[in-house]
XYZ file of C-alpha atoms in Angstrom:
660
model
C 67.747 125.839 106.477
C 68.378 122.878 109.324
C 71.674 121.347 110.276
C 73.343 124.848 109.095
C 75.307 127.640 110.412
C 74.182 131.910 108.889
C 77.396 131.050 106.972
C 76.829 126.982 105.437
C 72.862 128.505 105.147
C 74.333 131.779 103.076
C 76.144 129.542 100.615
C 73.878 127.019 99.346
C 70.726 130.062 99.275
C 72.845 131.660 96.773
C 72.630 130.146 93.874
C 72.542 133.209 91.300
C 76.116 133.882 89.919
C 79.423 133.081 90.689
C 79.823 131.466 93.924
C 83.707 131.826 96.783
C 83.416 129.801 99.218
C 86.471 130.068 101.818
C 86.317 127.232 104.083
C 88.598 127.088 106.434
C 90.132 123.552 107.857
C 86.989 121.535 109.791
C 84.287 124.039 108.966
C 81.434 121.620 106.732
C 82.730 122.041 103.359
C 81.319 118.441 102.453
C 78.294 119.532 103.435
C 77.721 123.549 102.452
C 78.704 121.126 98.813
C 76.093 118.368 99.628
C 72.957 120.526 100.887
C 73.971 122.866 97.574
C 73.184 119.944 95.400
C 70.029 118.500 96.893
C 68.374 122.727 96.899
C 69.034 122.641 92.994
C 66.993 119.737 92.503
C 64.502 120.247 95.009
C 64.417 124.058 95.117
C 65.578 124.959 91.624
C 63.921 122.323 89.617
C 67.687 121.015 88.229
C 67.715 118.061 86.288
C 70.585 115.962 88.255
C 72.048 115.088 85.133
C 73.110 119.531 84.638
C 75.125 119.114 88.100
C 78.808 118.415 88.534
C 80.353 118.374 91.668
C 84.448 118.076 91.253
C 85.974 116.224 93.563
C 89.808 115.398 93.713
C 90.094 112.245 94.300
C 88.116 109.057 93.859
C 87.399 108.502 97.347
C 85.840 112.158 97.978
C 83.137 111.916 94.976
C 82.526 108.523 96.332
C 81.630 109.577 99.776
C 79.894 112.885 97.728
C 77.899 110.734 96.069
C 76.602 109.051 99.347
C 75.819 111.587 101.350
C 74.010 112.587 98.309
C 73.111 109.482 98.024
C 71.267 109.799 101.917
C 69.792 113.420 101.383
C 67.494 112.377 98.099
C 65.772 110.184 96.195
C 68.125 106.925 94.507
C 68.215 107.572 91.304
C 68.488 111.022 91.234
C 72.016 110.098 92.803
C 72.441 107.626 90.691
C 72.005 110.867 87.834
C 74.104 113.159 89.107
C 78.123 113.424 87.831
C 80.229 113.392 90.568
C 83.850 112.758 89.972
C 86.969 114.542 89.463
C 88.746 116.192 87.162
C 90.400 113.283 85.191
C 87.469 111.338 84.931
C 85.566 114.400 83.701
C 87.815 114.909 81.361
C 87.762 110.865 80.092
C 84.043 111.545 79.619
C 84.443 114.806 77.683
C 86.905 112.499 75.586
C 84.538 109.621 75.177
C 81.547 111.556 74.416
C 83.973 113.645 71.654
C 86.583 111.229 71.042
C 86.621 112.092 67.415
C 86.520 116.168 67.823
C 89.689 114.937 69.584
C 91.125 112.415 66.747
C 90.913 109.912 68.840
C 89.282 106.799 67.623
C 86.918 104.636 70.426
C 88.161 102.598 73.339
C 91.770 104.382 73.195
C 93.934 103.600 76.186
C 95.229 105.721 79.492
C 99.367 105.366 79.396
C 99.838 104.912 83.670
C 103.278 106.188 84.819
C 104.688 103.170 84.255
C 103.502 103.894 80.290
C 104.657 106.406 80.079
C 107.777 106.171 81.383
C 108.280 103.382 79.000
C 107.739 105.144 76.326
C 110.398 108.131 77.142
C 113.228 106.098 77.790
C 112.721 104.887 74.001
C 113.028 107.965 72.472
C 115.688 109.059 75.001
C 119.212 108.488 74.311
C 119.862 105.139 75.981
C 121.128 104.593 79.191
C 119.049 107.106 80.553
C 119.589 107.713 84.157
C 115.928 107.823 86.132
C 116.758 110.792 87.282
C 116.775 112.616 83.591
C 113.852 110.372 82.218
C 112.129 111.737 85.973
C 112.812 115.458 84.741
C 110.741 114.795 81.287
C 108.664 114.094 81.984
C 108.421 116.323 85.059
C 108.415 119.281 82.578
C 106.156 117.984 79.649
C 103.669 116.992 82.623
C 103.928 120.888 83.777
C 103.953 122.300 79.687
C 100.321 120.561 79.460
C 99.161 121.267 82.909
C 99.982 124.701 81.503
C 97.789 123.710 78.137
C 100.029 124.014 76.690
C 100.743 121.920 72.721
C 104.621 120.817 71.989
C 105.007 123.775 69.329
C 103.429 126.761 72.190
C 106.144 124.084 74.689
C 108.818 124.808 72.007
C 108.396 129.139 72.199
C 108.228 129.391 76.186
C 111.069 127.168 76.518
C 113.860 129.083 78.307
C 116.783 126.303 77.922
C 118.543 124.050 76.619
C 117.142 121.762 79.177
C 113.688 123.107 78.591
C 114.017 123.198 74.688
C 115.209 118.787 74.437
C 112.638 117.973 76.629
C 109.553 119.684 74.586
C 110.962 118.228 71.381
C 110.299 114.835 73.201
C 107.048 116.326 74.140
C 106.519 116.219 69.669
C 108.023 112.915 69.385
C 105.610 111.595 72.685
C 102.569 112.871 71.890
C 103.205 111.542 68.049
C 103.287 107.853 69.464
C 100.481 108.640 71.916
C 98.475 108.728 68.907
C 99.069 106.256 67.350
C 98.949 104.517 69.723
C 95.491 105.461 70.161
C 96.479 106.389 74.192
C 96.332 109.475 75.995
C 98.576 110.272 79.219
C 96.417 111.400 82.030
C 97.521 115.991 81.704
C 96.311 115.282 78.035
C 92.329 114.248 80.073
C 92.776 118.016 81.101
C 94.858 119.490 78.109
C 92.837 118.078 75.520
C 89.298 118.838 76.922
C 90.307 122.847 77.481
C 92.417 122.880 74.309
C 88.936 121.609 72.190
C 86.130 123.940 74.306
C 88.748 127.158 73.975
C 88.800 126.283 69.861
C 84.726 125.162 69.236
C 81.906 128.108 70.476
C 79.746 125.182 69.592
C 81.637 122.142 72.142
C 81.145 125.112 74.519
C 77.966 125.361 74.252
C 76.608 122.531 74.136
C 78.589 121.090 77.152
C 77.245 124.361 79.666
C 74.762 123.009 78.505
C 75.051 119.431 79.456
C 76.187 120.689 81.953
C 74.194 124.222 83.805
C 75.568 123.903 87.618
C 79.341 123.225 88.386
C 80.403 122.403 91.998
C 84.077 122.143 92.010
C 86.042 121.163 96.009
C 89.816 121.922 97.049
C 89.576 124.341 94.813
C 93.386 125.485 96.382
C 94.854 122.277 94.657
C 93.729 123.377 90.731
C 96.890 123.745 88.401
C 96.199 125.699 84.597
C 94.549 123.152 83.282
C 91.666 122.899 85.614
C 90.703 126.588 86.335
C 90.364 126.682 81.930
C 88.384 123.794 82.246
C 85.821 125.153 85.099
C 86.645 129.049 83.061
C 85.127 127.188 79.848
C 82.193 124.553 81.364
C 80.535 127.563 83.381
C 81.191 130.392 80.450
C 80.453 134.250 80.980
C 77.258 133.643 83.983
C 79.725 131.720 86.535
C 76.935 129.704 87.356
C 79.378 127.611 89.885
C 80.305 127.410 93.633
C 83.949 126.837 94.635
C 85.784 125.760 97.416
C 88.707 125.697 98.849
C 91.232 127.242 101.706
C 94.088 129.214 100.699
C 96.028 127.732 103.600
C 95.816 124.231 102.877
C 97.029 124.715 99.286
C 100.145 122.264 99.956
C 100.624 121.234 96.530
C 102.834 123.540 94.116
C 105.527 120.500 93.567
C 102.561 119.139 91.377
C 100.666 122.353 89.671
C 98.233 123.754 91.885
C 98.596 127.330 92.094
C 96.220 128.646 94.660
C 96.442 132.023 93.192
C 93.064 131.352 91.100
C 91.878 131.215 93.887
C 92.148 135.284 93.558
C 92.033 135.047 89.848
C 88.267 134.080 89.519
C 87.542 137.692 90.879
C 88.990 138.978 88.291
C 87.640 136.873 85.664
C 83.643 137.124 87.037
C 84.007 140.981 89.176
C 80.479 140.451 90.027
C 82.341 136.625 92.515
C 79.918 136.206 96.221
C 82.493 135.376 97.940
C 81.405 133.938 101.691
C 83.604 132.386 104.737
C 83.499 128.939 107.154
C 85.533 129.978 109.855
C 83.788 128.329 112.649
C 85.786 124.693 112.770
C 83.636 121.150 114.270
C 86.998 119.691 114.150
C 89.516 120.598 116.556
C 89.738 121.540 120.141
C 90.232 125.314 121.214
C 93.631 125.010 122.129
C 94.609 123.521 118.968
C 92.692 125.935 116.826
C 94.529 128.932 118.429
C 97.603 127.312 118.084
C 97.118 126.939 114.048
C 95.435 130.584 113.727
C 98.933 131.770 115.154
C 101.467 129.698 113.186
C 99.064 130.483 109.776
C 98.633 134.384 110.211
C 102.175 134.185 109.600
C 101.767 133.907 105.867
C 100.245 137.116 104.350
C 96.439 136.862 103.076
C 94.590 138.312 100.550
C 91.571 137.246 102.304
C 92.168 136.844 106.544
C 90.278 133.917 108.406
C 89.779 133.881 112.151
C 88.620 130.233 112.519
C 86.268 129.941 115.959
C 85.205 126.381 118.234
C 82.749 125.587 121.119
C 84.396 121.941 121.695
C 86.224 122.349 124.740
C 89.307 123.830 125.504
C 91.629 120.412 125.338
C 94.927 120.401 126.708
C 98.309 121.839 126.174
C 100.238 120.473 122.730
C 103.306 118.582 123.833
C 106.256 118.623 122.660
C 108.895 115.961 122.603
C 112.675 116.759 122.810
C 114.188 113.243 122.016
C 117.791 112.627 121.680
C 117.393 111.078 118.836
C 115.289 109.454 116.255
C 115.007 105.979 117.962
C 114.517 107.769 121.051
C 111.800 110.728 119.040
C 110.147 106.826 117.603
C 109.981 105.183 120.853
C 108.189 107.592 122.755
C 106.153 107.794 119.711
C 104.970 104.883 120.410
C 105.331 104.757 124.645
C 102.901 107.751 124.031
C 100.085 106.307 121.407
C 99.863 102.962 123.971
C 99.521 104.816 126.829
C 96.324 106.908 125.568
C 94.451 103.954 123.569
C 94.912 102.113 126.929
C 94.391 105.093 129.383
C 90.959 105.710 126.794
C 89.945 102.279 125.403
C 90.299 104.049 121.973
C 90.533 102.254 119.159
C 94.236 101.933 116.988
C 92.543 104.080 113.914
C 92.469 107.883 116.378
C 96.051 107.545 116.035
C 98.032 108.516 114.166
C 101.318 109.801 113.002
C 102.480 112.456 110.299
C 106.104 113.263 108.594
C 107.329 115.070 106.535
C 109.922 112.708 103.974
C 108.859 108.691 103.996
C 112.380 108.055 105.362
C 110.582 109.356 108.528
C 108.701 106.138 109.374
C 111.006 103.799 109.203
C 112.135 104.293 112.928
C 107.797 104.027 113.762
C 107.625 101.048 112.241
C 110.088 99.946 114.693
C 108.784 101.302 117.836
C 105.006 100.385 117.044
C 106.407 96.748 115.756
C 108.728 96.594 119.604
C 105.069 96.765 120.860
C 102.830 94.874 119.401
C 100.908 98.201 117.844
C 99.217 97.919 115.162
C 100.092 100.271 112.520
C 98.941 101.156 109.178
C 101.689 102.459 106.378
C 100.704 105.240 103.174
C 102.155 104.941 100.508
C 102.619 100.922 100.585
C 102.448 99.260 97.044
C 99.853 100.587 96.285
C 96.312 97.522 94.858
C 97.030 98.912 91.094
C 100.609 98.836 91.368
C 100.624 94.532 92.267
C 102.411 93.123 88.981
C 99.640 90.491 88.589
C 96.599 93.694 88.823
C 98.643 95.606 86.074
C 99.597 92.555 84.411
C 95.902 90.916 84.332
C 94.605 95.304 83.634
C 97.327 94.422 80.291
C 95.214 91.818 79.228
C 91.869 93.483 79.574
C 93.289 97.024 77.804
C 95.145 94.811 74.570
C 90.857 92.805 74.560
C 89.790 96.403 74.614
C 91.885 98.472 71.797
C 94.087 96.191 69.573
C 96.375 99.262 69.286
C 97.342 100.241 72.291
C 101.175 99.078 72.048
C 102.328 99.707 75.576
C 99.711 97.181 77.183
C 100.404 94.658 74.102
C 104.142 94.633 75.496
C 102.657 94.192 78.908
C 100.159 91.507 78.284
C 102.827 89.719 75.187
C 105.523 88.412 78.926
C 102.631 87.406 80.874
C 103.059 85.123 81.779
C 105.940 84.048 80.395
C 105.986 82.868 77.086
C 109.048 82.151 74.789
C 109.252 86.061 73.239
C 112.121 88.293 74.623
C 113.678 91.019 73.588
C 114.830 90.189 70.613
C 111.716 89.115 69.058
C 109.712 92.244 70.495
C 112.640 95.299 69.022
C 111.874 93.054 65.807
C 107.863 93.156 66.098
C 108.368 96.443 66.144
C 110.678 96.715 63.611
C 107.918 95.392 60.879
C 105.306 96.972 62.572
C 106.764 100.389 62.181
C 107.398 99.929 58.672
C 103.572 99.099 58.263
C 102.773 102.080 60.022
C 100.015 99.725 62.441
C 100.186 98.742 65.992
C 102.266 95.716 67.457
C 98.902 93.605 67.710
C 98.301 93.952 64.077
C 101.336 93.064 62.670
C 101.889 89.689 64.968
C 97.989 88.994 62.867
C 100.340 88.749 59.803
C 101.133 85.279 58.990
C 104.119 86.607 56.387
C 105.836 88.765 59.931
C 105.584 85.419 61.650
C 106.721 84.009 59.354
C 110.264 86.636 59.124
C 110.320 85.096 63.113
C 112.623 82.384 64.706
C 110.413 79.438 64.925
C 109.767 78.873 68.663
C 109.255 82.732 68.897
C 107.556 83.105 65.906
C 104.325 79.946 66.844
C 104.320 81.772 70.850
C 103.446 84.762 69.792
C 100.253 83.221 66.909
C 99.052 81.566 70.354
C 98.891 84.675 72.306
C 97.897 86.797 69.119
C 94.482 83.696 69.014
C 94.198 84.139 72.564
C 93.468 87.670 72.246
C 91.379 87.063 69.780
C 89.548 83.902 71.640
C 88.969 87.134 74.137
C 87.126 89.473 72.186
C 84.808 87.521 70.814
C 83.457 86.572 73.727
C 83.917 90.510 74.977
C 80.775 90.627 73.355
C 78.640 89.042 74.870
C 80.303 88.432 78.005
C 80.196 91.109 81.640
C 83.655 92.656 82.701
C 83.675 91.570 85.697
C 82.844 87.358 83.737
C 85.244 88.370 80.949
C 88.605 89.130 83.855
C 87.473 86.110 85.666
C 88.209 84.289 82.127
C 90.637 85.420 81.341
C 92.820 85.625 84.510
C 91.501 82.077 84.508
C 93.014 80.747 80.471
C 95.727 83.539 80.065
C 97.538 81.573 82.364
C 98.609 84.526 84.539
C 96.821 82.428 88.034
C 99.106 79.860 87.093
C 101.914 82.646 87.062
C 100.637 83.285 90.884
C 100.562 79.977 91.128
C 104.544 79.535 90.337
C 105.633 82.802 91.522
C 104.196 82.874 95.608
C 106.469 81.809 97.593
C 103.960 79.999 99.607
C 100.443 79.266 99.372
C 99.065 81.802 101.463
C 100.819 84.504 99.563
C 98.893 82.598 96.611
C 96.286 83.183 98.264
C 96.237 86.900 99.168
C 97.423 87.661 94.741
C 94.885 85.713 94.151
C 91.834 87.306 96.537
C 93.363 90.663 94.270
C 92.488 89.359 91.312
C 89.052 88.787 92.164
C 88.992 91.987 94.067
C 90.026 93.376 90.312
C 87.101 91.607 89.315
C 84.265 93.017 91.694
C 85.152 96.302 90.764
C 84.595 95.812 86.746
C 81.415 94.757 88.569
C 80.993 97.545 90.790
C 81.891 100.504 88.236
C 79.527 102.380 86.732
C 78.573 102.705 83.149
C 79.352 100.762 80.013
C 80.621 100.396 77.373
C 82.598 96.959 77.341
C 85.586 96.650 79.079
C 87.380 98.891 77.275
C 85.449 102.073 78.958
C 86.040 100.101 82.403
C 89.542 99.481 82.314
C 90.056 103.416 81.413
C 88.234 103.600 84.669
C 90.396 101.913 86.643
C 92.910 103.493 85.176
C 92.247 106.735 86.521
C 92.063 105.462 90.382
C 93.837 107.205 92.196
C 96.581 104.649 94.853
C 95.575 105.680 98.173
C 92.189 105.461 97.476
C 91.097 101.785 97.433
C 94.095 101.785 100.560
C 92.190 100.536 103.587
C 94.461 101.304 106.486
C 91.099 98.613 108.747
C 92.277 99.156 112.518
C 95.887 100.169 112.592
C 98.065 102.743 113.844
C 97.763 105.497 110.507
C 102.287 106.114 109.253
C 101.529 108.592 106.838
C 102.959 112.246 104.944
C 101.754 115.824 106.117
C 101.039 116.005 102.247
C 99.075 112.452 102.321
C 96.553 113.520 105.718
C 95.189 116.628 103.635
C 91.198 115.605 104.114
C 91.946 113.554 107.043
C 91.276 113.952 110.898
C 91.926 111.857 114.239
C 91.305 111.835 117.493
C 95.174 111.950 118.429
C 98.203 112.974 115.639
C 101.930 112.783 116.183
C 103.822 115.107 114.047
C 107.701 114.097 114.329
C 110.710 116.023 112.515
C 109.923 119.123 113.991
C 112.840 121.161 113.734
C 114.899 123.010 110.859
C 115.639 121.145 107.625
C 112.526 118.824 107.810
C 109.696 120.941 108.779
C 110.213 123.246 107.015
C 112.136 121.644 104.487
C 116.034 122.076 104.057
C 114.700 122.589 99.564
C 111.850 124.769 100.291
C 114.421 126.900 102.065
C 116.463 127.437 99.185
C 113.618 127.746 96.523
C 112.061 130.553 99.314
C 108.788 128.200 99.567
C 108.565 129.051 103.490
C 105.091 130.076 103.274
C 103.861 126.583 101.868
C 106.074 124.474 104.431
C 104.215 127.028 107.095
C 100.445 125.633 105.113
C 101.670 122.293 105.094
C 102.735 122.763 109.045
C 99.098 124.184 109.279
C 97.635 121.347 107.173
C 99.153 118.467 110.235
C 98.077 120.438 112.994
C 94.070 121.137 112.110
C 93.115 116.971 111.448
C 93.774 116.316 115.137
C 90.946 116.709 117.573
C 91.771 116.124 120.826
C 94.954 115.755 120.942
C 98.223 117.398 119.491
C 101.914 115.869 120.138
C 105.303 117.614 118.267
C 108.488 116.664 118.471
C 111.943 116.312 116.888
C 115.194 114.983 117.675
C 118.182 117.110 118.658
C 120.572 114.995 117.184
C 120.642 113.359 113.744
C 122.823 111.406 111.332
C 123.386 112.598 108.381
C 126.607 111.082 106.068
C 128.142 109.332 108.877
C 128.439 112.212 111.196
C 126.310 113.292 113.936
C 124.758 116.383 113.975
C 123.157 118.513 115.868
C 118.727 119.935 114.922
C 117.477 122.986 116.221
C 113.905 122.758 116.714
C 111.586 124.242 113.812
C 110.776 128.004 113.924
C 107.784 126.971 113.470
C 107.112 126.212 117.434
C 108.249 129.160 118.115
C 105.112 131.021 115.925
C 102.660 129.278 117.967
C 102.222 130.592 121.490
C 104.168 129.710 124.678
C 101.055 129.606 126.674
C 99.997 126.081 123.961
C 102.292 124.100 124.406
C 103.820 121.595 126.959
C 107.837 121.267 126.466
C 107.984 118.042 127.826
C 110.486 117.393 130.324
C 110.832 122.114 131.136
C 107.728 122.750 133.011
C 107.942 120.324 136.346
C 103.895 121.158 138.026
C 103.195 119.792 133.907
C 105.532 116.807 134.328
C 104.146 115.980 137.873
C 100.737 115.974 136.290
C 101.603 113.620 133.552
C 103.871 111.705 135.793
C 100.472 110.632 137.758
C 98.553 110.255 135.395
C 100.806 108.011 133.857
C 101.216 105.362 136.840
C 97.190 105.693 137.940
C 96.582 104.283 133.873
C 99.352 101.561 134.347
C 98.333 101.222 138.324
C 94.701 100.689 137.024
C 96.039 98.355 134.056
C 97.991 95.657 136.540
C 94.111 95.046 138.662
C 91.991 94.911 135.243
C 94.725 91.755 135.149
C 94.852 90.355 138.114
C 90.856 90.943 138.606
C 91.411 92.957 141.554
């Protein structure tokens, strides 16, 4: 197998039973997965539509599909299932909707929809943290594959019992709306498969081989889905790295890696330990750090890359000084190496740490992109349009109705909507269906009744058009005829903002145009609802500012990790909860993003609650061998070399400026 090292080749070749590939950072795991798919088709003569590759982000799925597409016939690549767990669940439920008690064209509630519904169910005036807490408990129950009844039985505190009660009513409301939330996309298929051997047989025949990426990030429900789809034969390859498990806070369970050997005693284990990303010095530092965590399966990453420069550590006066030093260093390296801005990343533990960095980069006119800004699907005009599309696709989607009927603004206020909701409840039907009834409209005041009737007529017209027009064309016509575009124009402070927002709407139509599959706007809108927010966030030619969590899966020539001090990394909250191992894994992930050069920094002083306190350097710095670090300002010889380097670069810049 050309281009594969012996361990990678072994992982690709083994296709006769369950396989766990422990793939260290930068070890070429995606190459293994894509090559294995090709071999399954070419050598095992397995039909492409019988293979499913499951990833954790839509971006990873797209990249994997593109890579497979370069290795096999395009028509074969098109038949493959390459998707996220949630997309897999959606596909399952679209096929098995009757077994799930759903009508065709069901809706998917996003986080805002779920939050709005929970606010209705909680006592009036419930604070946001209370709403978020209940939502988190319900989500955790679903990720543990617990029904409302099971969640109540498992409750151990008044808070959990209250959440279980609300969970039951929350599910009843979702059912009435013919809707699901994201967690249901995994929980419900698992529940249906677990309860039906016929479904298990059907889906095991439909998907004969599974490949699962980033398996250490799976939660109990996702593990159950894999096990139910794979069956006792275990025709799967799971790829993961226990050292990169950093999502326990959202339900990930790295123990799933160990559980595989319990459930599948014949499980084969292959380690990928050759790193193709990092300089040797960076890799030694990462290995030394992570060795302080306990391991079921110890890995020793190695590299054939060059030695690399020492890891630079900056002790700074405060966070502003830290940001200035980072910005100056980025400017220097970009000039010296003629490196594009996209070669640089600045990583931090918490998003609040980005503020001084943004200021410092702006002063030096360095373009940057802050990951986690307003995501495309969170933009108001996009959410408004999606609400209209969802309602056209599913008249029972009350959440979509409530947003669409007030976007654009018409003479329909909360009082009218509350009255409409009351009347709809009495009739046990959705809001749109109630609004279509003359006897309901007559009960309402004249002006809002007329506005509501006009809205109903528009929806009726778009539903008719949806049978004749492609989804993208329907979307464009809806944007124009609904008044949404006029609303965008009226609420934009200047023409440039209007053009940007109109461009967002056109991009949405473009997504519908490019969306795979069919079945009308309902299924396409559901697919759009699954898109993770970061997936369509294109940073362009700029320095990347992002959290350590957000950096996973990425790599950069030059990496800066800021705030490497006690209380920040490791974080105080994690220390209080005894989660030092996960914090160490987070640091490990950050270090292994760097290909050539790594900078670590921390402010010696910090202002908290109006008082200045002293920061201690992170314990993680002491866990990295001293020989791999250059503490800037402490080593006279290395500092002198550094000053000469900067001076030479400055002279070169001046010479270029004056054409010398």
